[in-house]
Amino acid sequence: MMLRSIAPVGHDGEFDDPPRGPALHRVEKPVRTAVLQAISSIQERYFEPITLAELASEVFLSRFHFSRMFADATGLTPGRFLTAVRLFEAKRLLLTTSLNVSDIVCSVGYSSVGTFTSRFSRAVGMTPTQYREPQVAELLVAISPTFQRLPPLRTLRAAGRSCASLQTGTGVLSMQLDLPRGSAPADTLVGLFADPVPQRGPVAFGGMAGMSSGELTIHGVPAGRWTAIAVAQHQPGAGGPRFSIGYQDVTVSPFGQSTARVGLRAPAPTDAPIAITLASHQSPFTQRMLAAQRPHLRAVA
């Protein structure tokens, strides 16, 4: 298949308004329809040089009105949503195909390999090449309307504190998880992230197998304000969703126990896709590179 070079999207200032909390269920039906139409367009054309003006014109709205409506309904600006889709697709191609990085860059809407590699490495904490290490796929958490994946909890426990961005903290967070009504027990993972659409691992996480609605406690949490993302993979053979997710802003104090509550639900079209790995960037690949460089560095010295 021929892959054509794609120019980057829009101007930075167009898409950089701060995100707002999602509230699609509270907006009028015509607004919901317009937002879903714009999301469908992003998902179908993410590899093209889409602009904010084009998205707004497709739903017959001004850029200002469209941006505010989109953020009200999804919690993100159109540009951040587009970036999330592009990075999700880039990660998918890195993990599931043998395409070289330059072809992947073109196929997800960037024209410069250098720019893509720099932005990917800064956001993800790994280079695109490092992201192809087997451990990355083994410890991948993926959330999208069409694809969901949660690694086995025993695999996560074995990973321990090797998470790519796990930090050391003194706080304790007690999360009350409300799973969807009528759903089966689930293997549940809660991660705390600095960004509502994270591209790298959490600052802290905890999990529980076969969990129903109840409490999950996470230790060693750094003090601060984080986005808690709860993911549950439900056992088969019962009603309710097979996979559910919940988001909640939480504040953790440096000492003592903080509390928060999050309700889980089935993934929605307005959820930006997320793919994060709990694998450390200190992968076997990185270690082999350092080992190969050391003799050369000693010789130069």
PDB file of C-alpha atoms in Angstrom:
ATOM      1  CA  MET A   1       0.000   0.000   0.000  1.00  0.00           C
ATOM      2  CA  MET A   2       1.308   3.435  -0.935  1.00  0.00           C
ATOM      3  CA  LEU A   3       1.497   5.819   2.014  1.00  0.00           C
ATOM      4  CA  ARG A   4       1.437   9.494   1.182  1.00  0.00           C
ATOM      5  CA  SER A   5       3.090  12.262   3.171  1.00  0.00           C
ATOM      6  CA  ILE A   6       0.642  14.178   5.317  1.00  0.00           C
ATOM      7  CA  ALA A   7       1.094  17.731   6.599  1.00  0.00           C
ATOM      8  CA  PRO A   8       0.641  18.403  10.310  1.00  0.00           C
ATOM      9  CA  VAL A   9      -2.711  19.723  11.444  1.00  0.00           C
ATOM     10  CA  GLY A  10      -3.676  23.323  12.021  1.00  0.00           C
ATOM     11  CA  HIS A  11      -1.896  25.938  14.101  1.00  0.00           C
ATOM     12  CA  ASP A  12      -0.964  25.211  17.690  1.00  0.00           C
ATOM     13  CA  GLY A  13      -3.037  28.102  19.005  1.00  0.00           C
ATOM     14  CA  GLU A  14      -6.212  26.800  17.390  1.00  0.00           C
ATOM     15  CA  PHE A  15      -6.384  23.695  19.529  1.00  0.00           C
ATOM     16  CA  ASP A  16      -4.823  24.697  22.850  1.00  0.00           C
ATOM     17  CA  ASP A  17      -7.835  25.810  24.910  1.00  0.00           C
ATOM     18  CA  PRO A  18      -7.943  24.120  28.356  1.00  0.00           C
ATOM     19  CA  PRO A  19     -10.016  20.934  28.645  1.00  0.00           C
ATOM     20  CA  ARG A  20     -13.329  20.957  30.472  1.00  0.00           C
ATOM     21  CA  GLY A  21     -15.356  18.227  32.137  1.00  0.00           C
ATOM     22  CA  PRO A  22     -17.412  15.979  29.813  1.00  0.00           C
ATOM     23  CA  ALA A  23     -21.170  16.396  29.935  1.00  0.00           C
ATOM     24  CA  LEU A  24     -22.590  14.880  26.750  1.00  0.00           C
ATOM     25  CA  HIS A  25     -25.622  13.517  28.573  1.00  0.00           C
ATOM     26  CA  ARG A  26     -26.567  17.045  29.682  1.00  0.00           C
ATOM     27  CA  VAL A  27     -26.521  18.754  26.281  1.00  0.00           C
ATOM     28  CA  GLU A  28     -29.326  18.984  23.762  1.00  0.00           C
ATOM     29  CA  LYS A  29     -29.784  16.287  21.130  1.00  0.00           C
ATOM     30  CA  PRO A  30     -28.705  18.496  18.166  1.00  0.00           C
ATOM     31  CA  VAL A  31     -25.462  19.264  20.028  1.00  0.00           C
ATOM     32  CA  ARG A  32     -24.855  15.577  20.763  1.00  0.00           C
ATOM     33  CA  THR A  33     -25.384  14.807  17.089  1.00  0.00           C
ATOM     34  CA  ALA A  34     -22.913  17.491  16.020  1.00  0.00           C
ATOM     35  CA  VAL A  35     -20.241  16.293  18.486  1.00  0.00           C
ATOM     36  CA  LEU A  36     -20.626  12.650  17.431  1.00  0.00           C
ATOM     37  CA  GLN A  37     -20.433  13.691  13.768  1.00  0.00           C
ATOM     38  CA  ALA A  38     -17.202  15.607  14.432  1.00  0.00           C
ATOM     39  CA  ILE A  39     -15.710  12.645  16.343  1.00  0.00           C
ATOM     40  CA  SER A  40     -16.644  10.312  13.489  1.00  0.00           C
ATOM     41  CA  SER A  41     -14.914  12.660  11.063  1.00  0.00           C
ATOM     42  CA  ILE A  42     -11.767  12.734  13.224  1.00  0.00           C
ATOM     43  CA  GLN A  43     -11.693   8.933  13.439  1.00  0.00           C
ATOM     44  CA  GLU A  44     -12.144   8.549   9.693  1.00  0.00           C
ATOM     45  CA  ARG A  45      -9.722  11.312   8.649  1.00  0.00           C
ATOM     46  CA  TYR A  46      -7.100  11.504  11.421  1.00  0.00           C
ATOM     47  CA  PHE A  47      -4.357  10.923   8.827  1.00  0.00           C
ATOM     48  CA  GLU A  48      -5.392  14.029   6.874  1.00  0.00           C
ATOM     49  CA  PRO A  49      -4.485  17.679   7.619  1.00  0.00           C
ATOM     50  CA  ILE A  50      -7.763  18.397   9.429  1.00  0.00           C
ATOM     51  CA  THR A  51      -8.279  21.955  10.679  1.00  0.00           C
ATOM     52  CA  LEU A  52     -10.563  23.316  13.337  1.00  0.00           C
ATOM     53  CA  ALA A  53     -12.355  25.417  10.724  1.00  0.00           C
ATOM     54  CA  GLU A  54     -13.110  22.328   8.627  1.00  0.00           C
ATOM     55  CA  LEU A  55     -14.549  20.402  11.555  1.00  0.00           C
ATOM     56  CA  ALA A  56     -16.704  23.363  12.561  1.00  0.00           C
ATOM     57  CA  SER A  57     -17.993  23.898   9.032  1.00  0.00           C
ATOM     58  CA  GLU A  58     -18.982  20.230   8.719  1.00  0.00           C
ATOM     59  CA  VAL A  59     -21.460  20.705  11.574  1.00  0.00           C
ATOM     60  CA  PHE A  60     -22.451  24.255  10.503  1.00  0.00           C
ATOM     61  CA  LEU A  61     -21.015  26.043  13.530  1.00  0.00           C
ATOM     62  CA  SER A  62     -18.498  28.814  14.145  1.00  0.00           C
ATOM     63  CA  ARG A  63     -15.062  27.740  15.319  1.00  0.00           C
ATOM     64  CA  PHE A  64     -15.604  29.318  18.738  1.00  0.00           C
ATOM     65  CA  HIS A  65     -19.029  27.750  19.287  1.00  0.00           C
ATOM     66  CA  PHE A  66     -17.858  24.369  18.005  1.00  0.00           C
ATOM     67  CA  SER A  67     -14.746  24.321  20.236  1.00  0.00           C
ATOM     68  CA  ARG A  68     -16.745  25.184  23.343  1.00  0.00           C
ATOM     69  CA  MET A  69     -19.480  22.666  22.530  1.00  0.00           C
ATOM     70  CA  PHE A  70     -16.953  19.910  21.820  1.00  0.00           C
ATOM     71  CA  ALA A  71     -15.085  20.552  25.081  1.00  0.00           C
ATOM     72  CA  ASP A  72     -18.320  20.644  27.071  1.00  0.00           C
ATOM     73  CA  ALA A  73     -19.338  17.262  25.642  1.00  0.00           C
ATOM     74  CA  THR A  74     -16.005  15.397  25.670  1.00  0.00           C
ATOM     75  CA  GLY A  75     -13.799  17.132  28.235  1.00  0.00           C
ATOM     76  CA  LEU A  76     -11.187  17.897  25.556  1.00  0.00           C
ATOM     77  CA  THR A  77     -10.592  20.407  22.811  1.00  0.00           C
ATOM     78  CA  PRO A  78     -10.921  19.045  19.252  1.00  0.00           C
ATOM     79  CA  GLY A  79      -7.163  19.263  18.833  1.00  0.00           C
ATOM     80  CA  ARG A  80      -6.403  17.216  21.943  1.00  0.00           C
ATOM     81  CA  PHE A  81      -8.951  14.624  20.854  1.00  0.00           C
ATOM     82  CA  LEU A  82      -7.314  14.434  17.402  1.00  0.00           C
ATOM     83  CA  THR A  83      -3.866  14.074  18.966  1.00  0.00           C
ATOM     84  CA  ALA A  84      -5.150  11.252  21.192  1.00  0.00           C
ATOM     85  CA  VAL A  85      -6.542   9.409  18.160  1.00  0.00           C
ATOM     86  CA  ARG A  86      -3.279   9.844  16.236  1.00  0.00           C
ATOM     87  CA  LEU A  87      -1.086   8.634  19.083  1.00  0.00           C
ATOM     88  CA  PHE A  88      -3.387   5.682  19.736  1.00  0.00           C
ATOM     89  CA  GLU A  89      -3.133   4.653  16.077  1.00  0.00           C
ATOM     90  CA  ALA A  90       0.634   5.169  16.058  1.00  0.00           C
ATOM     91  CA  LYS A  91       1.002   2.902  19.096  1.00  0.00           C
ATOM     92  CA  ARG A  92      -1.273   0.306  17.511  1.00  0.00           C
ATOM     93  CA  LEU A  93       0.816   0.256  14.332  1.00  0.00           C
ATOM     94  CA  LEU A  94       4.081   0.082  16.279  1.00  0.00           C
ATOM     95  CA  LEU A  95       2.844  -2.929  18.248  1.00  0.00           C
ATOM     96  CA  THR A  96       0.929  -4.844  15.559  1.00  0.00           C
ATOM     97  CA  THR A  97       2.752  -4.204  12.267  1.00  0.00           C
ATOM     98  CA  SER A  98       6.267  -4.289  10.867  1.00  0.00           C
ATOM     99  CA  LEU A  99       5.910  -0.902   9.179  1.00  0.00           C
ATOM    100  CA  ASN A 100       8.957   1.279   9.633  1.00  0.00           C
ATOM    101  CA  VAL A 101       8.613   4.441  11.677  1.00  0.00           C
ATOM    102  CA  SER A 102       8.618   6.762   8.647  1.00  0.00           C
ATOM    103  CA  ASP A 103       5.642   4.927   7.144  1.00  0.00           C
ATOM    104  CA  ILE A 104       3.793   5.047  10.463  1.00  0.00           C
ATOM    105  CA  VAL A 105       4.501   8.778  10.722  1.00  0.00           C
ATOM    106  CA  CYS A 106       2.865   9.363   7.341  1.00  0.00           C
ATOM    107  CA  SER A 107      -0.095   7.128   8.088  1.00  0.00           C
ATOM    108  CA  VAL A 108      -1.075   8.981  11.289  1.00  0.00           C
ATOM    109  CA  GLY A 109      -0.951  12.510   9.912  1.00  0.00           C
ATOM    110  CA  TYR A 110       2.595  13.800  10.423  1.00  0.00           C
ATOM    111  CA  SER A 111       5.037  14.810   7.687  1.00  0.00           C
ATOM    112  CA  SER A 112       8.266  14.921   9.705  1.00  0.00           C
ATOM    113  CA  VAL A 113       9.810  11.814  11.264  1.00  0.00           C
ATOM    114  CA  GLY A 114      11.949  13.982  13.522  1.00  0.00           C
ATOM    115  CA  THR A 115       9.008  15.999  14.817  1.00  0.00           C
ATOM    116  CA  PHE A 116       6.920  12.895  15.399  1.00  0.00           C
ATOM    117  CA  THR A 117       9.740  11.051  17.169  1.00  0.00           C
ATOM    118  CA  SER A 118      10.441  14.035  19.417  1.00  0.00           C
ATOM    119  CA  ARG A 119       6.773  14.521  20.341  1.00  0.00           C
ATOM    120  CA  PHE A 120       6.174  10.791  20.800  1.00  0.00           C
ATOM    121  CA  SER A 121       9.226  10.362  23.038  1.00  0.00           C
ATOM    122  CA  ARG A 122       8.331  13.410  25.136  1.00  0.00           C
ATOM    123  CA  ALA A 123       4.715  12.316  25.580  1.00  0.00           C
ATOM    124  CA  VAL A 124       5.243   8.570  26.013  1.00  0.00           C
ATOM    125  CA  GLY A 125       8.621   8.444  27.734  1.00  0.00           C
ATOM    126  CA  MET A 126      10.003   6.015  25.126  1.00  0.00           C
ATOM    127  CA  THR A 127      11.181   6.319  21.561  1.00  0.00           C
ATOM    128  CA  PRO A 128       9.021   4.658  18.871  1.00  0.00           C
ATOM    129  CA  THR A 129      11.654   1.913  18.570  1.00  0.00           C
ATOM    130  CA  GLN A 130      11.639   1.234  22.320  1.00  0.00           C
ATOM    131  CA  TYR A 131       7.849   1.039  22.198  1.00  0.00           C
ATOM    132  CA  ARG A 132       8.136  -2.109  20.074  1.00  0.00           C
ATOM    133  CA  GLU A 133       9.702  -4.107  22.899  1.00  0.00           C
ATOM    134  CA  PRO A 134       7.618  -7.213  23.828  1.00  0.00           C
ATOM    135  CA  GLN A 135       7.139  -6.064  27.427  1.00  0.00           C
ATOM    136  CA  VAL A 136       5.321  -2.951  26.196  1.00  0.00           C
ATOM    137  CA  ALA A 137       2.578  -5.042  24.592  1.00  0.00           C
ATOM    138  CA  GLU A 138       2.435  -7.430  27.548  1.00  0.00           C
ATOM    139  CA  LEU A 139       1.713  -4.565  29.954  1.00  0.00           C
ATOM    140  CA  LEU A 140      -0.541  -2.527  27.652  1.00  0.00           C
ATOM    141  CA  VAL A 141      -3.781  -0.989  28.884  1.00  0.00           C
ATOM    142  CA  ALA A 142      -5.936   0.072  25.920  1.00  0.00           C
ATOM    143  CA  ILE A 143      -9.247   1.901  26.039  1.00  0.00           C
ATOM    144  CA  SER A 144     -11.274   2.886  22.983  1.00  0.00           C
ATOM    145  CA  PRO A 145     -14.883   2.448  21.836  1.00  0.00           C
ATOM    146  CA  THR A 146     -13.827  -0.448  19.584  1.00  0.00           C
ATOM    147  CA  PHE A 147     -10.932  -2.030  21.481  1.00  0.00           C
ATOM    148  CA  GLN A 148     -10.272  -2.566  25.186  1.00  0.00           C
ATOM    149  CA  ARG A 149      -7.460  -4.465  26.858  1.00  0.00           C
ATOM    150  CA  LEU A 150      -6.363  -4.981  30.456  1.00  0.00           C
ATOM    151  CA  PRO A 151      -3.261  -7.070  31.203  1.00  0.00           C
ATOM    152  CA  PRO A 152      -3.722  -9.962  33.646  1.00  0.00           C
ATOM    153  CA  LEU A 153      -3.355  -8.641  37.187  1.00  0.00           C
ATOM    154  CA  ARG A 154      -0.719 -11.271  37.934  1.00  0.00           C
ATOM    155  CA  THR A 155       1.368  -9.754  35.131  1.00  0.00           C
ATOM    156  CA  LEU A 156       0.928  -6.295  36.618  1.00  0.00           C
ATOM    157  CA  ARG A 157       1.937  -7.548  40.062  1.00  0.00           C
ATOM    158  CA  ALA A 158       5.035  -9.127  38.551  1.00  0.00           C
ATOM    159  CA  ALA A 159       5.899  -5.772  36.971  1.00  0.00           C
ATOM    160  CA  GLY A 160       5.997  -4.277  40.471  1.00  0.00           C
ATOM    161  CA  ARG A 161       7.545  -0.824  40.549  1.00  0.00           C
ATOM    162  CA  SER A 162       9.042  -1.015  37.053  1.00  0.00           C
ATOM    163  CA  CYS A 163       6.247   1.138  35.657  1.00  0.00           C
ATOM    164  CA  ALA A 164       7.481   3.691  33.150  1.00  0.00           C
ATOM    165  CA  SER A 165       6.500   6.762  35.172  1.00  0.00           C
ATOM    166  CA  LEU A 166       5.716   5.399  38.643  1.00  0.00           C
ATOM    167  CA  GLN A 167       6.783   7.840  41.346  1.00  0.00           C
ATOM    168  CA  THR A 168       7.482   7.397  45.043  1.00  0.00           C
ATOM    169  CA  GLY A 169       4.983   9.015  47.382  1.00  0.00           C
ATOM    170  CA  THR A 170       3.764   8.884  50.961  1.00  0.00           C
ATOM    171  CA  GLY A 171       0.027   9.333  50.404  1.00  0.00           C
ATOM    172  CA  VAL A 172      -2.710   6.721  50.581  1.00  0.00           C
ATOM    173  CA  LEU A 173      -5.819   6.909  48.400  1.00  0.00           C
ATOM    174  CA  SER A 174      -8.964   4.959  49.176  1.00  0.00           C
ATOM    175  CA  MET A 175     -11.142   4.734  46.052  1.00  0.00           C
ATOM    176  CA  GLN A 176     -14.793   3.712  46.244  1.00  0.00           C
ATOM    177  CA  LEU A 177     -15.570   2.045  42.917  1.00  0.00           C
ATOM    178  CA  ASP A 178     -19.156   1.787  41.722  1.00  0.00           C
ATOM    179  CA  LEU A 179     -19.324  -0.758  38.928  1.00  0.00           C
ATOM    180  CA  PRO A 180     -22.250  -0.618  36.460  1.00  0.00           C
ATOM    181  CA  ARG A 181     -25.504  -1.936  37.895  1.00  0.00           C
ATOM    182  CA  GLY A 182     -26.053  -5.590  37.055  1.00  0.00           C
ATOM    183  CA  SER A 183     -22.490  -6.140  35.843  1.00  0.00           C
ATOM    184  CA  ALA A 184     -20.418  -9.202  36.682  1.00  0.00           C
ATOM    185  CA  PRO A 185     -17.403  -9.046  39.034  1.00  0.00           C
ATOM    186  CA  ALA A 186     -14.334  -7.706  37.283  1.00  0.00           C
ATOM    187  CA  ASP A 187     -10.570  -7.560  37.324  1.00  0.00           C
ATOM    188  CA  THR A 188     -10.139  -3.872  38.119  1.00  0.00           C
ATOM    189  CA  LEU A 189      -7.198  -1.501  37.734  1.00  0.00           C
ATOM    190  CA  VAL A 190      -7.018   2.102  38.950  1.00  0.00           C
ATOM    191  CA  GLY A 191      -4.179   4.359  37.826  1.00  0.00           C
ATOM    192  CA  LEU A 192      -3.418   7.950  38.803  1.00  0.00           C
ATOM    193  CA  PHE A 193      -2.235  10.194  35.996  1.00  0.00           C
ATOM    194  CA  ALA A 194      -1.036  13.763  35.563  1.00  0.00           C
ATOM    195  CA  ASP A 195      -3.044  14.096  32.342  1.00  0.00           C
ATOM    196  CA  PRO A 196      -6.711  13.228  31.696  1.00  0.00           C
ATOM    197  CA  VAL A 197      -5.647  11.541  28.441  1.00  0.00           C
ATOM    198  CA  PRO A 198      -2.363   9.926  29.523  1.00  0.00           C
ATOM    199  CA  GLN A 199       0.266   8.693  27.106  1.00  0.00           C
ATOM    200  CA  ARG A 200       2.616   7.150  29.691  1.00  0.00           C
ATOM    201  CA  GLY A 201       2.257   5.092  32.847  1.00  0.00           C
ATOM    202  CA  PRO A 202       0.615   6.261  36.087  1.00  0.00           C
ATOM    203  CA  VAL A 203       2.276   7.842  39.096  1.00  0.00           C
ATOM    204  CA  ALA A 204       0.669   5.082  41.173  1.00  0.00           C
ATOM    205  CA  PHE A 205      -1.756   2.236  40.564  1.00  0.00           C
ATOM    206  CA  GLY A 206      -3.599  -0.579  42.272  1.00  0.00           C
ATOM    207  CA  GLY A 207      -5.714  -3.505  41.193  1.00  0.00           C
ATOM    208  CA  MET A 208      -8.003  -6.232  42.445  1.00  0.00           C
ATOM    209  CA  ALA A 209      -9.234  -9.470  40.862  1.00  0.00           C
ATOM    210  CA  GLY A 210     -12.891 -10.500  40.814  1.00  0.00           C
ATOM    211  CA  MET A 211     -14.039  -7.227  42.320  1.00  0.00           C
ATOM    212  CA  SER A 212     -17.599  -5.996  42.674  1.00  0.00           C
ATOM    213  CA  SER A 213     -18.459  -2.455  43.739  1.00  0.00           C
ATOM    214  CA  GLY A 214     -16.332  -1.637  46.761  1.00  0.00           C
ATOM    215  CA  GLU A 215     -13.159  -0.038  47.991  1.00  0.00           C
ATOM    216  CA  LEU A 216      -9.670  -0.231  46.519  1.00  0.00           C
ATOM    217  CA  THR A 217      -6.709   1.311  48.367  1.00  0.00           C
ATOM    218  CA  ILE A 218      -3.576   2.574  46.628  1.00  0.00           C
ATOM    219  CA  HIS A 219      -0.427   3.166  48.665  1.00  0.00           C
ATOM    220  CA  GLY A 220       2.663   5.200  47.862  1.00  0.00           C
ATOM    221  CA  VAL A 221       0.780   7.956  46.043  1.00  0.00           C
ATOM    222  CA  PRO A 222       2.612  11.258  45.471  1.00  0.00           C
ATOM    223  CA  ALA A 223       0.851  14.288  46.902  1.00  0.00           C
ATOM    224  CA  GLY A 224      -0.987  16.400  44.359  1.00  0.00           C
ATOM    225  CA  ARG A 225      -3.979  16.546  42.072  1.00  0.00           C
ATOM    226  CA  TRP A 226      -4.355  13.619  39.694  1.00  0.00           C
ATOM    227  CA  THR A 227      -6.817  12.092  37.269  1.00  0.00           C
ATOM    228  CA  ALA A 228      -7.888   8.646  38.479  1.00  0.00           C
ATOM    229  CA  ILE A 229      -8.802   6.289  35.640  1.00  0.00           C
ATOM    230  CA  ALA A 230     -10.509   3.053  36.676  1.00  0.00           C
ATOM    231  CA  VAL A 231     -10.718   0.181  34.204  1.00  0.00           C
ATOM    232  CA  ALA A 232     -12.680  -3.034  34.791  1.00  0.00           C
ATOM    233  CA  GLN A 233     -12.757  -6.187  32.680  1.00  0.00           C
ATOM    234  CA  HIS A 234     -15.877  -8.087  33.693  1.00  0.00           C
ATOM    235  CA  GLN A 235     -16.253 -11.836  33.853  1.00  0.00           C
ATOM    236  CA  PRO A 236     -18.296 -13.350  31.019  1.00  0.00           C
ATOM    237  CA  GLY A 237     -21.749 -14.878  31.391  1.00  0.00           C
ATOM    238  CA  ALA A 238     -23.639 -12.038  33.068  1.00  0.00           C
ATOM    239  CA  GLY A 239     -25.491  -8.908  32.074  1.00  0.00           C
ATOM    240  CA  GLY A 240     -23.945  -5.466  31.816  1.00  0.00           C
ATOM    241  CA  PRO A 241     -20.869  -4.359  29.881  1.00  0.00           C
ATOM    242  CA  ARG A 242     -17.895  -6.622  29.255  1.00  0.00           C
ATOM    243  CA  PHE A 243     -15.585  -3.694  29.940  1.00  0.00           C
ATOM    244  CA  SER A 244     -16.166  -0.498  31.919  1.00  0.00           C
ATOM    245  CA  ILE A 245     -14.272   2.671  32.691  1.00  0.00           C
ATOM    246  CA  GLY A 246     -14.492   5.679  34.992  1.00  0.00           C
ATOM    247  CA  TYR A 247     -12.678   8.991  35.398  1.00  0.00           C
ATOM    248  CA  GLN A 248     -12.374  11.166  38.499  1.00  0.00           C
ATOM    249  CA  ASP A 249     -10.176  14.072  39.588  1.00  0.00           C
ATOM    250  CA  VAL A 250      -8.603  13.327  42.975  1.00  0.00           C
ATOM    251  CA  THR A 251      -6.476  15.283  45.444  1.00  0.00           C
ATOM    252  CA  VAL A 252      -3.983  13.345  47.546  1.00  0.00           C
ATOM    253  CA  SER A 253      -2.357  14.759  50.685  1.00  0.00           C
ATOM    254  CA  PRO A 254       1.273  13.872  51.467  1.00  0.00           C
ATOM    255  CA  PHE A 255       0.354  12.046  54.683  1.00  0.00           C
ATOM    256  CA  GLY A 256      -2.724  10.248  55.897  1.00  0.00           C
ATOM    257  CA  GLN A 257      -5.519   8.797  53.812  1.00  0.00           C
ATOM    258  CA  SER A 258      -7.382  10.595  51.045  1.00  0.00           C
ATOM    259  CA  THR A 259     -10.699   9.382  49.682  1.00  0.00           C
ATOM    260  CA  ALA A 260     -12.511   9.575  46.349  1.00  0.00           C
ATOM    261  CA  ARG A 261     -15.369   7.890  44.518  1.00  0.00           C
ATOM    262  CA  VAL A 262     -15.745   6.993  40.859  1.00  0.00           C
ATOM    263  CA  GLY A 263     -18.591   5.437  38.914  1.00  0.00           C
ATOM    264  CA  LEU A 264     -17.733   3.107  36.042  1.00  0.00           C
ATOM    265  CA  ARG A 265     -19.686   2.761  32.792  1.00  0.00           C
ATOM    266  CA  ALA A 266     -19.332   1.247  29.353  1.00  0.00           C
ATOM    267  CA  PRO A 267     -16.900   3.076  27.011  1.00  0.00           C
ATOM    268  CA  ALA A 268     -18.575   5.867  25.032  1.00  0.00           C
ATOM    269  CA  PRO A 269     -17.843   7.339  21.575  1.00  0.00           C
ATOM    270  CA  THR A 270     -16.899  10.612  23.269  1.00  0.00           C
ATOM    271  CA  ASP A 271     -14.060   8.972  25.234  1.00  0.00           C
ATOM    272  CA  ALA A 272     -10.688   9.812  23.725  1.00  0.00           C
ATOM    273  CA  PRO A 273      -8.762   6.586  23.049  1.00  0.00           C
ATOM    274  CA  ILE A 274      -5.993   5.767  25.522  1.00  0.00           C
ATOM    275  CA  ALA A 275      -3.122   3.293  25.208  1.00  0.00           C
ATOM    276  CA  ILE A 276      -0.556   3.257  28.012  1.00  0.00           C
ATOM    277  CA  THR A 277       1.963   0.642  29.005  1.00  0.00           C
ATOM    278  CA  LEU A 278       3.175  -0.156  32.490  1.00  0.00           C
ATOM    279  CA  ALA A 279       6.498  -1.320  31.075  1.00  0.00           C
ATOM    280  CA  SER A 280       9.543   0.654  32.120  1.00  0.00           C
ATOM    281  CA  HIS A 281      11.531   2.579  29.544  1.00  0.00           C
ATOM    282  CA  GLN A 282      14.519   0.757  31.034  1.00  0.00           C
ATOM    283  CA  SER A 283      13.669  -2.168  28.783  1.00  0.00           C
ATOM    284  CA  PRO A 284      16.009  -4.930  27.596  1.00  0.00           C
ATOM    285  CA  PHE A 285      16.397  -2.912  24.392  1.00  0.00           C
ATOM    286  CA  THR A 286      17.663   0.111  26.316  1.00  0.00           C
ATOM    287  CA  GLN A 287      19.990  -2.030  28.400  1.00  0.00           C
ATOM    288  CA  ARG A 288      21.432  -3.689  25.280  1.00  0.00           C
ATOM    289  CA  MET A 289      22.054  -0.290  23.714  1.00  0.00           C
ATOM    290  CA  LEU A 290      23.867   0.929  26.821  1.00  0.00           C
ATOM    291  CA  ALA A 291      25.919  -2.272  26.981  1.00  0.00           C
ATOM    292  CA  ALA A 292      26.895  -1.886  23.320  1.00  0.00           C
ATOM    293  CA  GLN A 293      27.911   1.735  23.866  1.00  0.00           C
ATOM    294  CA  ARG A 294      30.049   1.194  26.961  1.00  0.00           C
ATOM    295  CA  PRO A 295      33.086  -0.404  25.242  1.00  0.00           C
ATOM    296  CA  HIS A 296      33.085   2.412  22.696  1.00  0.00           C
ATOM    297  CA  LEU A 297      32.863   5.052  25.413  1.00  0.00           C
ATOM    298  CA  ARG A 298      35.720   3.452  27.341  1.00  0.00           C
ATOM    299  CA  ALA A 299      37.823   3.347  24.199  1.00  0.00           C
ATOM    300  CA  VAL A 300      37.214   7.018  23.496  1.00  0.00           C
ATOM    301  CA  ALA A 301      38.036   7.935  27.080  1.00  0.00           C
TER     302      ALA A 301
END
